[in-house]
PDB file of C-alpha atoms in Angstrom:
ATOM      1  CA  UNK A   1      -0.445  10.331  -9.830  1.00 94.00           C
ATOM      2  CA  UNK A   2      -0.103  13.641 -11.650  1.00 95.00           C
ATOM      3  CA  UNK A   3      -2.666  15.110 -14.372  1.00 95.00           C
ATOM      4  CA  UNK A   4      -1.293  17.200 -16.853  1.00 93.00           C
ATOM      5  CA  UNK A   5      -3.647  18.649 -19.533  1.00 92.00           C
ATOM      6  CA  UNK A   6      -1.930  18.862 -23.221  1.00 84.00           C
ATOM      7  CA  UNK A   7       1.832  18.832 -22.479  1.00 86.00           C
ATOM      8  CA  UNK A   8       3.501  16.018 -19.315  1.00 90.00           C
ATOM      9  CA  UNK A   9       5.992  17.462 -16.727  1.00 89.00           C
ATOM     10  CA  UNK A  10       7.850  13.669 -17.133  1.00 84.00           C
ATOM     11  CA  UNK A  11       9.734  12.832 -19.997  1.00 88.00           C
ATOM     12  CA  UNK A  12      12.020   9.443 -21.197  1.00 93.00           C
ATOM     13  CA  UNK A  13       9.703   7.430 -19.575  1.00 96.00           C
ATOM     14  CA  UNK A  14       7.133   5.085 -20.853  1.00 97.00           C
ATOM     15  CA  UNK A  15       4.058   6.008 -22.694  1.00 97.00           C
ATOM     16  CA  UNK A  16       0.586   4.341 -22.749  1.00 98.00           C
ATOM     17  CA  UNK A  17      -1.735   5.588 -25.909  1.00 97.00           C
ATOM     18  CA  UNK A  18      -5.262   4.698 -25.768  1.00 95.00           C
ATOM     19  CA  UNK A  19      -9.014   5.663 -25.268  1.00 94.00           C
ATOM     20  CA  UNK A  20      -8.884   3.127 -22.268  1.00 96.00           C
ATOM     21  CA  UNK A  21     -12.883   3.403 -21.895  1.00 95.00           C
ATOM     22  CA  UNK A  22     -13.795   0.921 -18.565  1.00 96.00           C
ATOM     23  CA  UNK A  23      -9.670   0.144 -18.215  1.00 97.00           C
ATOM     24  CA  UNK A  24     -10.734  -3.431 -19.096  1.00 98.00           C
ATOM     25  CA  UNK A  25      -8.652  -6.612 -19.139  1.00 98.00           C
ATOM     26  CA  UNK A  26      -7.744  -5.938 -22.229  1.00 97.00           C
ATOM     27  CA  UNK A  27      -6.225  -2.156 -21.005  1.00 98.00           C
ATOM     28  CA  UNK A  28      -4.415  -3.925 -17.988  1.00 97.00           C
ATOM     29  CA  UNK A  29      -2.232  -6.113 -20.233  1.00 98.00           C
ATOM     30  CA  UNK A  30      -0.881  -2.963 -22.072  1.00 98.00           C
ATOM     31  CA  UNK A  31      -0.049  -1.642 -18.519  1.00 98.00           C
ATOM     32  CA  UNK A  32       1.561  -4.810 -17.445  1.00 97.00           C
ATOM     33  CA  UNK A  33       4.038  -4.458 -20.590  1.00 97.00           C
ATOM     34  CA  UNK A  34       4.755  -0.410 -19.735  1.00 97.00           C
ATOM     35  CA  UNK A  35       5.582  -1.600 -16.348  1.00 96.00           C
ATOM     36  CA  UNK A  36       7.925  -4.203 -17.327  1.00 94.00           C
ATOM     37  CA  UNK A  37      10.443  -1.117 -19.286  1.00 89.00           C
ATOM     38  CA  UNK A  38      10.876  -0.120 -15.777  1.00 91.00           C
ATOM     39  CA  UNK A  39      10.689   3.431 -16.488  1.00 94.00           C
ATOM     40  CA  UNK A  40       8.367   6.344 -15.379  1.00 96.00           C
ATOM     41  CA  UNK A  41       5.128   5.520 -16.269  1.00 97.00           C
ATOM     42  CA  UNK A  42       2.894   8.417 -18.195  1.00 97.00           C
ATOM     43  CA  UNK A  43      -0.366   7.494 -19.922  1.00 97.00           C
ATOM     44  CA  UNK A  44      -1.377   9.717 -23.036  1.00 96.00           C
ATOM     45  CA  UNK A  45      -5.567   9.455 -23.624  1.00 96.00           C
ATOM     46  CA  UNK A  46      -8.710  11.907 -23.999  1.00 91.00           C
ATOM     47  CA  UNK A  47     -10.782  13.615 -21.662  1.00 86.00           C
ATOM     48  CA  UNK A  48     -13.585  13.407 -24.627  1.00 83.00           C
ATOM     49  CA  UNK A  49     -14.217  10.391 -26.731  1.00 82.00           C
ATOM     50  CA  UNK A  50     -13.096  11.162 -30.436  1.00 81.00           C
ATOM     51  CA  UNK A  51     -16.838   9.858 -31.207  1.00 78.00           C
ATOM     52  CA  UNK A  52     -18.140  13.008 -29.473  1.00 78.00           C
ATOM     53  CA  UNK A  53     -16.803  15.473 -31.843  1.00 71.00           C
ATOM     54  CA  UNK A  54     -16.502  13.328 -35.313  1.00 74.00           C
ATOM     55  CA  UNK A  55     -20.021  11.955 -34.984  1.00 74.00           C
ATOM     56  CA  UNK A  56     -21.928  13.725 -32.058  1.00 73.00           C
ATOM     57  CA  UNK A  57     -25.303  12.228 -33.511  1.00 73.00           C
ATOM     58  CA  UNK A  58     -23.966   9.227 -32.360  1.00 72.00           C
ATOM     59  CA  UNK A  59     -23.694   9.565 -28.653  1.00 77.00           C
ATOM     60  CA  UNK A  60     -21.316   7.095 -27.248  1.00 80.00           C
ATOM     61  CA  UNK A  61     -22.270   5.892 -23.688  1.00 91.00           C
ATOM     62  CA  UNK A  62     -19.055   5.684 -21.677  1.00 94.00           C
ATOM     63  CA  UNK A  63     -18.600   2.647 -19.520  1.00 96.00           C
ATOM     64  CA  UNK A  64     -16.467   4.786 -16.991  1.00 95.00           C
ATOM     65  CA  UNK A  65     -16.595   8.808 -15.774  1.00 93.00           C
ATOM     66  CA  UNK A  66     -12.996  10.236 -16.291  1.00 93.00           C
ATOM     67  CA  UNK A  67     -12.903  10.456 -12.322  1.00 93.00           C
ATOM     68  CA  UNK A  68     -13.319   6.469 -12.451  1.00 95.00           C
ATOM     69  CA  UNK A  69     -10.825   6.140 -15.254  1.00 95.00           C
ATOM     70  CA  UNK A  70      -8.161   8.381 -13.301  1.00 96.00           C
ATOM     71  CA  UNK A  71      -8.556   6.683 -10.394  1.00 96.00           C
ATOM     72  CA  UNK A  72      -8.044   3.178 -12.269  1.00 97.00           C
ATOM     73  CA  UNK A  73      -5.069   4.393 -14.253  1.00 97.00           C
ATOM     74  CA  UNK A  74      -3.881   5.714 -10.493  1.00 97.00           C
ATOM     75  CA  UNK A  75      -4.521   2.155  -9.703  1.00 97.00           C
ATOM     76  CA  UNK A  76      -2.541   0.292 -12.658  1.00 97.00           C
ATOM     77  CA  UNK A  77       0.464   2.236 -11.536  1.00 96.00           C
ATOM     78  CA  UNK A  78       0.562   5.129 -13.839  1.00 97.00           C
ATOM     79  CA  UNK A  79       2.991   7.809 -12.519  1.00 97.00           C
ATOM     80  CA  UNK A  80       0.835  10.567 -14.860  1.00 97.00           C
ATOM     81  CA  UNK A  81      -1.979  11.066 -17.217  1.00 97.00           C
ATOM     82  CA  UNK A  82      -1.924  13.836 -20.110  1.00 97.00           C
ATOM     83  CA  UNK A  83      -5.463  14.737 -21.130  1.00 96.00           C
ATOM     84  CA  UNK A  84      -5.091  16.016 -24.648  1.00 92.00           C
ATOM     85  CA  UNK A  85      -8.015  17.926 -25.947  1.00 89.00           C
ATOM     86  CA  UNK A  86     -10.057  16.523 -29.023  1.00 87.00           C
ATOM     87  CA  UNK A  87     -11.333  18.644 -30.995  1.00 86.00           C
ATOM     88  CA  UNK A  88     -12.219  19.330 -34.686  1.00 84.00           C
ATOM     89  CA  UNK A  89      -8.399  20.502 -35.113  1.00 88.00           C
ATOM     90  CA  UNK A  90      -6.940  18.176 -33.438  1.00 87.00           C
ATOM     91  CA  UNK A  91      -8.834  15.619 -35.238  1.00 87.00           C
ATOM     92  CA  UNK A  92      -6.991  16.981 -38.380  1.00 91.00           C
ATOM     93  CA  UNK A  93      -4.011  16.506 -37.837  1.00 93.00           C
ATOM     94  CA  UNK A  94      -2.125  14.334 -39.819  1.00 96.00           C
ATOM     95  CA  UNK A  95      -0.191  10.974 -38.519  1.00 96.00           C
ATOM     96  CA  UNK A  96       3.343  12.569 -38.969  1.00 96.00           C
ATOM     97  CA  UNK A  97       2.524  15.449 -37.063  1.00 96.00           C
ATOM     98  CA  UNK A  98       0.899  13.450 -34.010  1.00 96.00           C
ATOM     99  CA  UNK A  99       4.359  11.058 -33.897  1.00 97.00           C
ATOM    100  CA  UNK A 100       6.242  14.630 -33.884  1.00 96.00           C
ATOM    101  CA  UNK A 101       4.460  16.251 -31.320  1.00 94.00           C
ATOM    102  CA  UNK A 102       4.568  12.603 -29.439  1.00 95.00           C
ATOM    103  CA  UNK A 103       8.582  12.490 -29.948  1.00 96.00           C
ATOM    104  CA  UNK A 104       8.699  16.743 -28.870  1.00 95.00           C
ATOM    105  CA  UNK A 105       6.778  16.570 -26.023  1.00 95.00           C
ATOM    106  CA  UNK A 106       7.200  13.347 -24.386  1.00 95.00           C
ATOM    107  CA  UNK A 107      10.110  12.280 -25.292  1.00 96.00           C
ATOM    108  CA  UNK A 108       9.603   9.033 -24.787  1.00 97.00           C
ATOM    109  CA  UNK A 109      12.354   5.919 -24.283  1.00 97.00           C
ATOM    110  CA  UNK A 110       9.068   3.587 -25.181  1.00 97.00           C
ATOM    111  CA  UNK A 111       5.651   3.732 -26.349  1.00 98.00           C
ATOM    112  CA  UNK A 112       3.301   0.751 -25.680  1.00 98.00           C
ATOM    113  CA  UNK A 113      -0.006   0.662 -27.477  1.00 98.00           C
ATOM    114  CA  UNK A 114      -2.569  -2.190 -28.260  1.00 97.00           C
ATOM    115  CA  UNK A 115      -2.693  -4.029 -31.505  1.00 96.00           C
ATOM    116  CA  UNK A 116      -5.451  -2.150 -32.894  1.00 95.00           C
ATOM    117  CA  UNK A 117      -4.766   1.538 -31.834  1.00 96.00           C
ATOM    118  CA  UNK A 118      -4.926   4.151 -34.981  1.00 95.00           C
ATOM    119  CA  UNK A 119      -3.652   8.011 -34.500  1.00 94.00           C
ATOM    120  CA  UNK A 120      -4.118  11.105 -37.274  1.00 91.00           C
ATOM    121  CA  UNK A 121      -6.506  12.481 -39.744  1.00 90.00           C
ATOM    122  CA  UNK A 122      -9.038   9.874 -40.036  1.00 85.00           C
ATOM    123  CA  UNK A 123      -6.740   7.096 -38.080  1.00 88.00           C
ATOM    124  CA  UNK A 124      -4.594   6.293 -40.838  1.00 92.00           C
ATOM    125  CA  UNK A 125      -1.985   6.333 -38.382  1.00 94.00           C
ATOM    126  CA  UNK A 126      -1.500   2.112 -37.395  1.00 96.00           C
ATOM    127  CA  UNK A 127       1.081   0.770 -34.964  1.00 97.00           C
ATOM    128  CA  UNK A 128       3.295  -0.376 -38.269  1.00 97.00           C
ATOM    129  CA  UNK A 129       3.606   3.188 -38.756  1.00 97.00           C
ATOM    130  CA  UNK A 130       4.081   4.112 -34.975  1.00 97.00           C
ATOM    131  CA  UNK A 131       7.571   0.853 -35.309  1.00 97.00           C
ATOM    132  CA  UNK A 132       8.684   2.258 -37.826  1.00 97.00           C
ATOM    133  CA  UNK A 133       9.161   5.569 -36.530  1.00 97.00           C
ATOM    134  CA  UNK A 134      10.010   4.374 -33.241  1.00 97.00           C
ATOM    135  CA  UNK A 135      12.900   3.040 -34.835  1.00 97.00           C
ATOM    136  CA  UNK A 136      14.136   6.223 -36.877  1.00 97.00           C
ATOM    137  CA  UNK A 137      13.987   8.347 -33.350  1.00 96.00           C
ATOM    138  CA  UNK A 138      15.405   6.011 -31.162  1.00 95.00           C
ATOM    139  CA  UNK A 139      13.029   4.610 -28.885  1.00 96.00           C
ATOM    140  CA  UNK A 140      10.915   1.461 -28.359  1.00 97.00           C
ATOM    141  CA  UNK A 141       7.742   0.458 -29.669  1.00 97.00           C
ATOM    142  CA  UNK A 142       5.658  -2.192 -28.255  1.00 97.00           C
ATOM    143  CA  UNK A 143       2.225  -3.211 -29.698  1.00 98.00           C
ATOM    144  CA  UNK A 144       0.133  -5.687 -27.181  1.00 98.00           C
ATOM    145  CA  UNK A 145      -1.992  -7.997 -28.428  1.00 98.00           C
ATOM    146  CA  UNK A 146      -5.631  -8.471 -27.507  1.00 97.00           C
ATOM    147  CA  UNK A 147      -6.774 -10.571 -24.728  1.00 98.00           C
ATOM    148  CA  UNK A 148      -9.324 -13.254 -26.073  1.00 98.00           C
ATOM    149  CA  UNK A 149     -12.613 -14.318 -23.575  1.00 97.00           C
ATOM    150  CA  UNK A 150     -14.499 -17.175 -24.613  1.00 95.00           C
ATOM    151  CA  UNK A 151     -12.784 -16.541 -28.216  1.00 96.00           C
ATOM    152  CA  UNK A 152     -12.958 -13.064 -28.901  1.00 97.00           C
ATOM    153  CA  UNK A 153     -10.660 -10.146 -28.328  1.00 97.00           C
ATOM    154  CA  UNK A 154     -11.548  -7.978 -25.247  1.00 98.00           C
ATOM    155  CA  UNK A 155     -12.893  -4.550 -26.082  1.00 97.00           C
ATOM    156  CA  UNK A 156     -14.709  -1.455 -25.038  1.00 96.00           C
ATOM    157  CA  UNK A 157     -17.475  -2.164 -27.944  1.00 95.00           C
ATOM    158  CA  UNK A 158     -18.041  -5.640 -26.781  1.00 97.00           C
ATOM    159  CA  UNK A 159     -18.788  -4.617 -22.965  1.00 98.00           C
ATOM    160  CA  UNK A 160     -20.971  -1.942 -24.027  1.00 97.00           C
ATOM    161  CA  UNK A 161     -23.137  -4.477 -25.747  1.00 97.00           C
ATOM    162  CA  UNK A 162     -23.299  -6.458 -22.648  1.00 98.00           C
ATOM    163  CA  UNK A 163     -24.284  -3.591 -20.566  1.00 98.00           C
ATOM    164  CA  UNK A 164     -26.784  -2.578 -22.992  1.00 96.00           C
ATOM    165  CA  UNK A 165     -28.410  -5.675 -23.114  1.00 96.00           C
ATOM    166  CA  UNK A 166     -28.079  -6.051 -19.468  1.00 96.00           C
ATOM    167  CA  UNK A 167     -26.117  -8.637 -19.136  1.00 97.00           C
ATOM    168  CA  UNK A 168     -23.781  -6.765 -16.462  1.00 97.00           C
ATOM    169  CA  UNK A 169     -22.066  -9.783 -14.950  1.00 96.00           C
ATOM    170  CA  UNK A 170     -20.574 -10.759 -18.280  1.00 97.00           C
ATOM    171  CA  UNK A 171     -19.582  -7.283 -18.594  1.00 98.00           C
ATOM    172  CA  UNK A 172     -17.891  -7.565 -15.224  1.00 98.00           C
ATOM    173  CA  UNK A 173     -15.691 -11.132 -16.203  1.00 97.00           C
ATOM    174  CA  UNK A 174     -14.078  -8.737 -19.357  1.00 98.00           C
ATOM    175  CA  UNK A 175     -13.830  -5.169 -16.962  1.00 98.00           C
ATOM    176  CA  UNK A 176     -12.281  -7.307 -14.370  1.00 97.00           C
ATOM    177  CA  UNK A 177     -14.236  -5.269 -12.395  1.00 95.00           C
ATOM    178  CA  UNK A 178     -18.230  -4.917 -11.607  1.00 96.00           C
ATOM    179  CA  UNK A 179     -19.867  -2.332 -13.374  1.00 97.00           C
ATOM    180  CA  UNK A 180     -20.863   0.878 -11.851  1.00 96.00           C
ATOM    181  CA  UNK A 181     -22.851   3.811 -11.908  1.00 97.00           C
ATOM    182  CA  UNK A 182     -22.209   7.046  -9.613  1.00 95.00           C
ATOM    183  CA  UNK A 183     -24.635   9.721  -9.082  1.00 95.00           C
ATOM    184  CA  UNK A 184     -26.440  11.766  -6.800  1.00 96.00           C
ATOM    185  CA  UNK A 185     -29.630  11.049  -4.734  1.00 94.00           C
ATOM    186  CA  UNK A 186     -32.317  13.074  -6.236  1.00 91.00           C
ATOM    187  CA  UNK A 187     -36.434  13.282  -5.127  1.00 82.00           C
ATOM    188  CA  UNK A 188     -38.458  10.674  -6.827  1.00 72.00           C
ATOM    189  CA  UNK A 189     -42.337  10.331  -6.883  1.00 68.00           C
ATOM    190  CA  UNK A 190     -42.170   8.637  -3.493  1.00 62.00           C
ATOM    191  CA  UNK A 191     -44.327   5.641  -4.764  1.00 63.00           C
ATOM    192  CA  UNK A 192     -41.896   3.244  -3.291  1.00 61.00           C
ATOM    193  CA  UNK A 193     -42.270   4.283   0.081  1.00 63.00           C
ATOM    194  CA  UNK A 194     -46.018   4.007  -0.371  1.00 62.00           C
ATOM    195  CA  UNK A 195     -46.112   0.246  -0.750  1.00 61.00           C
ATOM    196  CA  UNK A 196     -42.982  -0.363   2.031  1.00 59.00           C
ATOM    197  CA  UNK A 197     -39.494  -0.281  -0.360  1.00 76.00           C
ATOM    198  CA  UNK A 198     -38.285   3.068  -0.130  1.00 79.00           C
ATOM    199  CA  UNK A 199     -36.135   3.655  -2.624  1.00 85.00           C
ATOM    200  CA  UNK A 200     -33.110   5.912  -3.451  1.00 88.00           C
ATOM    201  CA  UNK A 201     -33.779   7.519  -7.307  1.00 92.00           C
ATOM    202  CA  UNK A 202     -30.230   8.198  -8.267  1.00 95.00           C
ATOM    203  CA  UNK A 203     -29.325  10.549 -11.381  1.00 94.00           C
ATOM    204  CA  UNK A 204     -26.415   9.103 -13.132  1.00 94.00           C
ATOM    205  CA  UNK A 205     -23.761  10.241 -14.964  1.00 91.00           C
ATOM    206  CA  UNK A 206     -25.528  11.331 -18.644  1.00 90.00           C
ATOM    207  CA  UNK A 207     -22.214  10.734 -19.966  1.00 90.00           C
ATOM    208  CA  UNK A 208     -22.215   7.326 -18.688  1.00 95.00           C
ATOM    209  CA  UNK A 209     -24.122   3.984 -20.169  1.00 96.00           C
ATOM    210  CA  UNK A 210     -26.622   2.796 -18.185  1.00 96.00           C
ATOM    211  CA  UNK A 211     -27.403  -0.860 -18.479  1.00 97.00           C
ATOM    212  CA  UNK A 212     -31.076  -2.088 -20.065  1.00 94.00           C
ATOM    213  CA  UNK A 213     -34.103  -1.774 -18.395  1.00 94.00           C
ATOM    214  CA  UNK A 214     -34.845  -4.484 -15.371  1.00 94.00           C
ATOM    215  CA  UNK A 215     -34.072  -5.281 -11.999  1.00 94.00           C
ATOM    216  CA  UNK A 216     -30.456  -5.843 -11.136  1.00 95.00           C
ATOM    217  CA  UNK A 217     -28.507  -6.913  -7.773  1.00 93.00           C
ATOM    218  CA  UNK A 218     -25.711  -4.972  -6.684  1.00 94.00           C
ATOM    219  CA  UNK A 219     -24.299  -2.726  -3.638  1.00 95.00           C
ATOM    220  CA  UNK A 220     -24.982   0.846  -2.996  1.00 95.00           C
ATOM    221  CA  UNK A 221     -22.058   2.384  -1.197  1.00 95.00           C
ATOM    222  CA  UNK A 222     -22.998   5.761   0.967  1.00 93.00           C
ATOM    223  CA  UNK A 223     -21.388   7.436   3.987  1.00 90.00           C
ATOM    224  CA  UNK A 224     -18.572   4.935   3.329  1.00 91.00           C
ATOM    225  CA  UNK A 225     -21.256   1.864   4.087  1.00 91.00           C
ATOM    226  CA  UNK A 226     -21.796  -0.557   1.813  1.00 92.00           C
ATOM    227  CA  UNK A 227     -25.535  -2.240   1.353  1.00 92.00           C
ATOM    228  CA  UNK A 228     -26.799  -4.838  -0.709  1.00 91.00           C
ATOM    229  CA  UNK A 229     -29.500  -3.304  -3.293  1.00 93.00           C
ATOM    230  CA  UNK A 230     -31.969  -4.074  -5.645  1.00 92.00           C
ATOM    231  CA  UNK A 231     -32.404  -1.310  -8.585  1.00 94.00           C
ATOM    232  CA  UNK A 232     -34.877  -0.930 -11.159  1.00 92.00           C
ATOM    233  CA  UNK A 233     -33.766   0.911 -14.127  1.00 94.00           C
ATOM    234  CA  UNK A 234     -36.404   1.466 -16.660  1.00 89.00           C
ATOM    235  CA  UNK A 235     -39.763   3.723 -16.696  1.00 78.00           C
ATOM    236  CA  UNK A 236     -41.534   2.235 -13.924  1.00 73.00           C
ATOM    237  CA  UNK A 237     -44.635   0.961 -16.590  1.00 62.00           C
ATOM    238  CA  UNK A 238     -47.012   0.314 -13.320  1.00 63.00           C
ATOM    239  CA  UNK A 239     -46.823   3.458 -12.123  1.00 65.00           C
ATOM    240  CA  UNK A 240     -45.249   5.369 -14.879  1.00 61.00           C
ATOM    241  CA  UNK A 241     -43.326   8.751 -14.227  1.00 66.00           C
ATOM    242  CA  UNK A 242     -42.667   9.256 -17.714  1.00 64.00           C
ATOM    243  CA  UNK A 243     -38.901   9.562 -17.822  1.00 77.00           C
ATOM    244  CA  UNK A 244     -36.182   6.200 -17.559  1.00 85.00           C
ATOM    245  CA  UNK A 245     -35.155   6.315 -14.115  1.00 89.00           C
ATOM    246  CA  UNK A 246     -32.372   4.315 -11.538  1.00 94.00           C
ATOM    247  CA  UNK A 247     -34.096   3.726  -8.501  1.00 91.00           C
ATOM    248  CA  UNK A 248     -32.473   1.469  -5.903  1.00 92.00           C
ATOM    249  CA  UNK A 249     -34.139  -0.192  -2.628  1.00 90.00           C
ATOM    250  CA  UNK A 250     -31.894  -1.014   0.196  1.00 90.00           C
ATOM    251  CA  UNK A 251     -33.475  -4.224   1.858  1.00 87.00           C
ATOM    252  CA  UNK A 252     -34.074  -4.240   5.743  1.00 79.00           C
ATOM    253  CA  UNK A 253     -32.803   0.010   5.861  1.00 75.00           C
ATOM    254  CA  UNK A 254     -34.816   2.944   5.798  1.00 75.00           C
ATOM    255  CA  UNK A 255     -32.426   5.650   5.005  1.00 79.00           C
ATOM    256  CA  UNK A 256     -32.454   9.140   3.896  1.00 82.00           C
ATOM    257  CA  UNK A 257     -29.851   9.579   1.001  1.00 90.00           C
ATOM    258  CA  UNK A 258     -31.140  12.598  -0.479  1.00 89.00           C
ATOM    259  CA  UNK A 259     -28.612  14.972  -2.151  1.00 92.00           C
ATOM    260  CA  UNK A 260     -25.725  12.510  -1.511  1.00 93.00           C
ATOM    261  CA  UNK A 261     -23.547  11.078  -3.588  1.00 94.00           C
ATOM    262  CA  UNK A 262     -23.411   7.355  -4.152  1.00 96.00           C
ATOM    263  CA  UNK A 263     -21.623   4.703  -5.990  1.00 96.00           C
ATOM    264  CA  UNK A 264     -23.978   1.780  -7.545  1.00 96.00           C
ATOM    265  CA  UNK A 265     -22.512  -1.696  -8.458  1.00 96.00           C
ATOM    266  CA  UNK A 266     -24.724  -3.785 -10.365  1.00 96.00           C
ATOM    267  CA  UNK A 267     -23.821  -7.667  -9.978  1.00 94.00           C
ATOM    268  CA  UNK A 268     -26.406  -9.396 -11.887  1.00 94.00           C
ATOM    269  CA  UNK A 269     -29.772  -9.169 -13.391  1.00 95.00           C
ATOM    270  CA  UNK A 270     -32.572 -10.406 -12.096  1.00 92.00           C
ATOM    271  CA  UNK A 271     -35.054  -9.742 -14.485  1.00 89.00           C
ATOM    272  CA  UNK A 272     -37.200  -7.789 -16.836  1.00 89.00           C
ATOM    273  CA  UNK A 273     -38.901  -4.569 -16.149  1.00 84.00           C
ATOM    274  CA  UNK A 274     -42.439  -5.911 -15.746  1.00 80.00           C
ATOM    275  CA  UNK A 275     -45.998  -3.972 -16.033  1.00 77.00           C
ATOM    276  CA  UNK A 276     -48.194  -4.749 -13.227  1.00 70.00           C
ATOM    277  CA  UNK A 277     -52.087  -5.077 -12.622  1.00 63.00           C
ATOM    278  CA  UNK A 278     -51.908  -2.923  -9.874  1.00 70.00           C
ATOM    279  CA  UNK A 279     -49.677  -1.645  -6.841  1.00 72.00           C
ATOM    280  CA  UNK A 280     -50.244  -5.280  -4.506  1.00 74.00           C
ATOM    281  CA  UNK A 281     -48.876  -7.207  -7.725  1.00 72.00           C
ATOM    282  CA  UNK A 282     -46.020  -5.155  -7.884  1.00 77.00           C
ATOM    283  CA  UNK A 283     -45.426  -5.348  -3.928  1.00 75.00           C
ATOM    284  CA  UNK A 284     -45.510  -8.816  -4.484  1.00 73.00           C
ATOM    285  CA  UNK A 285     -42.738  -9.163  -7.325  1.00 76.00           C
ATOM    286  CA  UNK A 286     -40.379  -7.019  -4.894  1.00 81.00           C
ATOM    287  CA  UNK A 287     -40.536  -9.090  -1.570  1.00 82.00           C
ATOM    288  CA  UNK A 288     -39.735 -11.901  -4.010  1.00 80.00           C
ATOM    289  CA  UNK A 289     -36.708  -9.611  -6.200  1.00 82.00           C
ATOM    290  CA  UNK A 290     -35.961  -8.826  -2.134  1.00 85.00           C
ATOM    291  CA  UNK A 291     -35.029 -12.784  -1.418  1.00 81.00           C
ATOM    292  CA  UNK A 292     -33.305 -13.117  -4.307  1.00 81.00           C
ATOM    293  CA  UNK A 293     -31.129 -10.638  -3.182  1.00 82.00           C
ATOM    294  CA  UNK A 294     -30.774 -12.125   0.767  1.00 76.00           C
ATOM    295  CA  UNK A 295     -30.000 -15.278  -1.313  1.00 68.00           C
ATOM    296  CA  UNK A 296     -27.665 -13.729  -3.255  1.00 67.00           C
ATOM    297  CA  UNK A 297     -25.281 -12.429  -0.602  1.00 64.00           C
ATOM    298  CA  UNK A 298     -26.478 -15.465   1.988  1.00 53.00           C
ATOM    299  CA  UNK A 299     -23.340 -16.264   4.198  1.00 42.00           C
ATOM    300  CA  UNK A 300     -21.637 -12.675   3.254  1.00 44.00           C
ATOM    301  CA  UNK A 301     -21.293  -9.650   5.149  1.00 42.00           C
ATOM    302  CA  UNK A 302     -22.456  -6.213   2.828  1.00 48.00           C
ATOM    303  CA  UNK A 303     -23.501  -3.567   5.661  1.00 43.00           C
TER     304      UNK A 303
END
């Protein structure tokens, strides 16, 4: 797949508009229509959310890095992504200009966007508007509509409510993928290895949303392994360092990760962050968060 930034080197071919923050189910159907036009296939998005320069007090936790999202557009057979830049210019610009810049630089023999995508000055741009004019330049317009889980629509607001609250797995069923985190290995307090769990403190992704605080399942992949892990993602209230951290324990391994790069999926969560009396308590709690995990992957092979 090709990345272009501002203007694509394919033209006639189909075009895919959207944020596409986590490339959700919801995301996939809209490819699944591009690919049945049977042309190229380029998609048209942001390398910053809109969010980030309209309200920048608000700070918008992404669900994916735009690596992650490349990769999964790579994956959902997009031939190339354009990266257009938002800024506070861009965000000016009025709906008529956008669909003539769309039409001049792309060329486009069809458009596909979802049911609720908005373009221009304040998004008073609608997919009505983006028909219409499809249909005075000649080339086709087709507006998905959303994919409904347990009654509502699938979207990027919804999953980042999940993940907030921690509830990862449900986040995973509308993804249709596990949620993940990527960082790098950094040095922690050591207290882990103190009281026998080692653990690997990983600094995310700011950019990225990290789920509430508590103890989560998953698998850490490093050095193209993968391991089943149990992370902690919170302050660390028995032994408090101060600052939120994501600190992961790989059961039955003792092994130096520092200053590499990892990839974290979180499966489930086990449970609240919980103060402890003392250091033996909290050993306690994590040979028992330790079988949960054994019993969680019983009868599967991780390593």
């Amino acid at each position: 797949m090709r990345i272009s930034w501002e203007e694509p080197r394919t033209t006639g071919g189909t075009i895919v508009l959207g944020m596409f923050d986590g490339v959700h189910i919801g995301h996939r159907a809209l490819f699944e229509e591009a690919a049945r036009a049977g042309r190229p296939l380029t998609v048209c998005t942001f390398a910053r959310h809109p969010m980030e320069v309209l309200h920048p007090e608000c700070r918008v936790g992404m669900l994916m890095t735009l690596m992650q999202k490349l990769r999964a557009f790579n994956d959902n057979g997009a031939d190339e992504t354009v990266l257009m830049r938002f800024d506070a210019r861009f965000a000016e610009t009025e709906p008529a200009a956008f669909l003539e810049r769309l039409r001049r630089d792309f060329a486009p023999g069809c458009v596909v966007a979802g049911y609720n995508y908005t373009f221009g000055r304040m998004g008073r741009g609608d997919t009505e508007l983006l028909r219409r004019y499809g249909a005075e330049h000649g080339f086709d317009v087709k507006v998905v509509p959303p994919v409904i889980s347990d009654g509502e629509p699938v979207s990027s607001t919804r999953i980042r409510e999940l993940v907030k609250s921690g509830r990862v797995a449900g986040a995973a069923k509308l993804l249709g993928h596990p949620y993940e985190l990527t960082g790098t290995v950094v040095k922690g307090k050591g207290i882990g290895r103190t009281i026998g769990f080692p653990t690997a403190n990983i600094q995310t992704d700011p950019s990225v949303l990290k789920p509430g605080r508590g103890v989560y399942s998953g698998i850490l992949f490093a050095d193209g392994k993968a391991y089943s892990a149990l992370t902690n993602i919170g302050l660390q209230p028995t032994v408090p360092s101060g600052a939120e951290t994501v600190e992961t324990h790989i059961p039955g391994y003792s092994i130096d990760l520092y200053g590499k790069n990892v990839r974290l999926i979180l499966t489930e969560k086990l449970r609240d962050e919980i103060r402890f009396e003392n250091t033996e308590q909290l050993r306690g709690q994590i040979e028992k968060d330790c079988q949960a995990i054994r019993d969680v992957y019983s009868g599967h092979s991780v390593t």
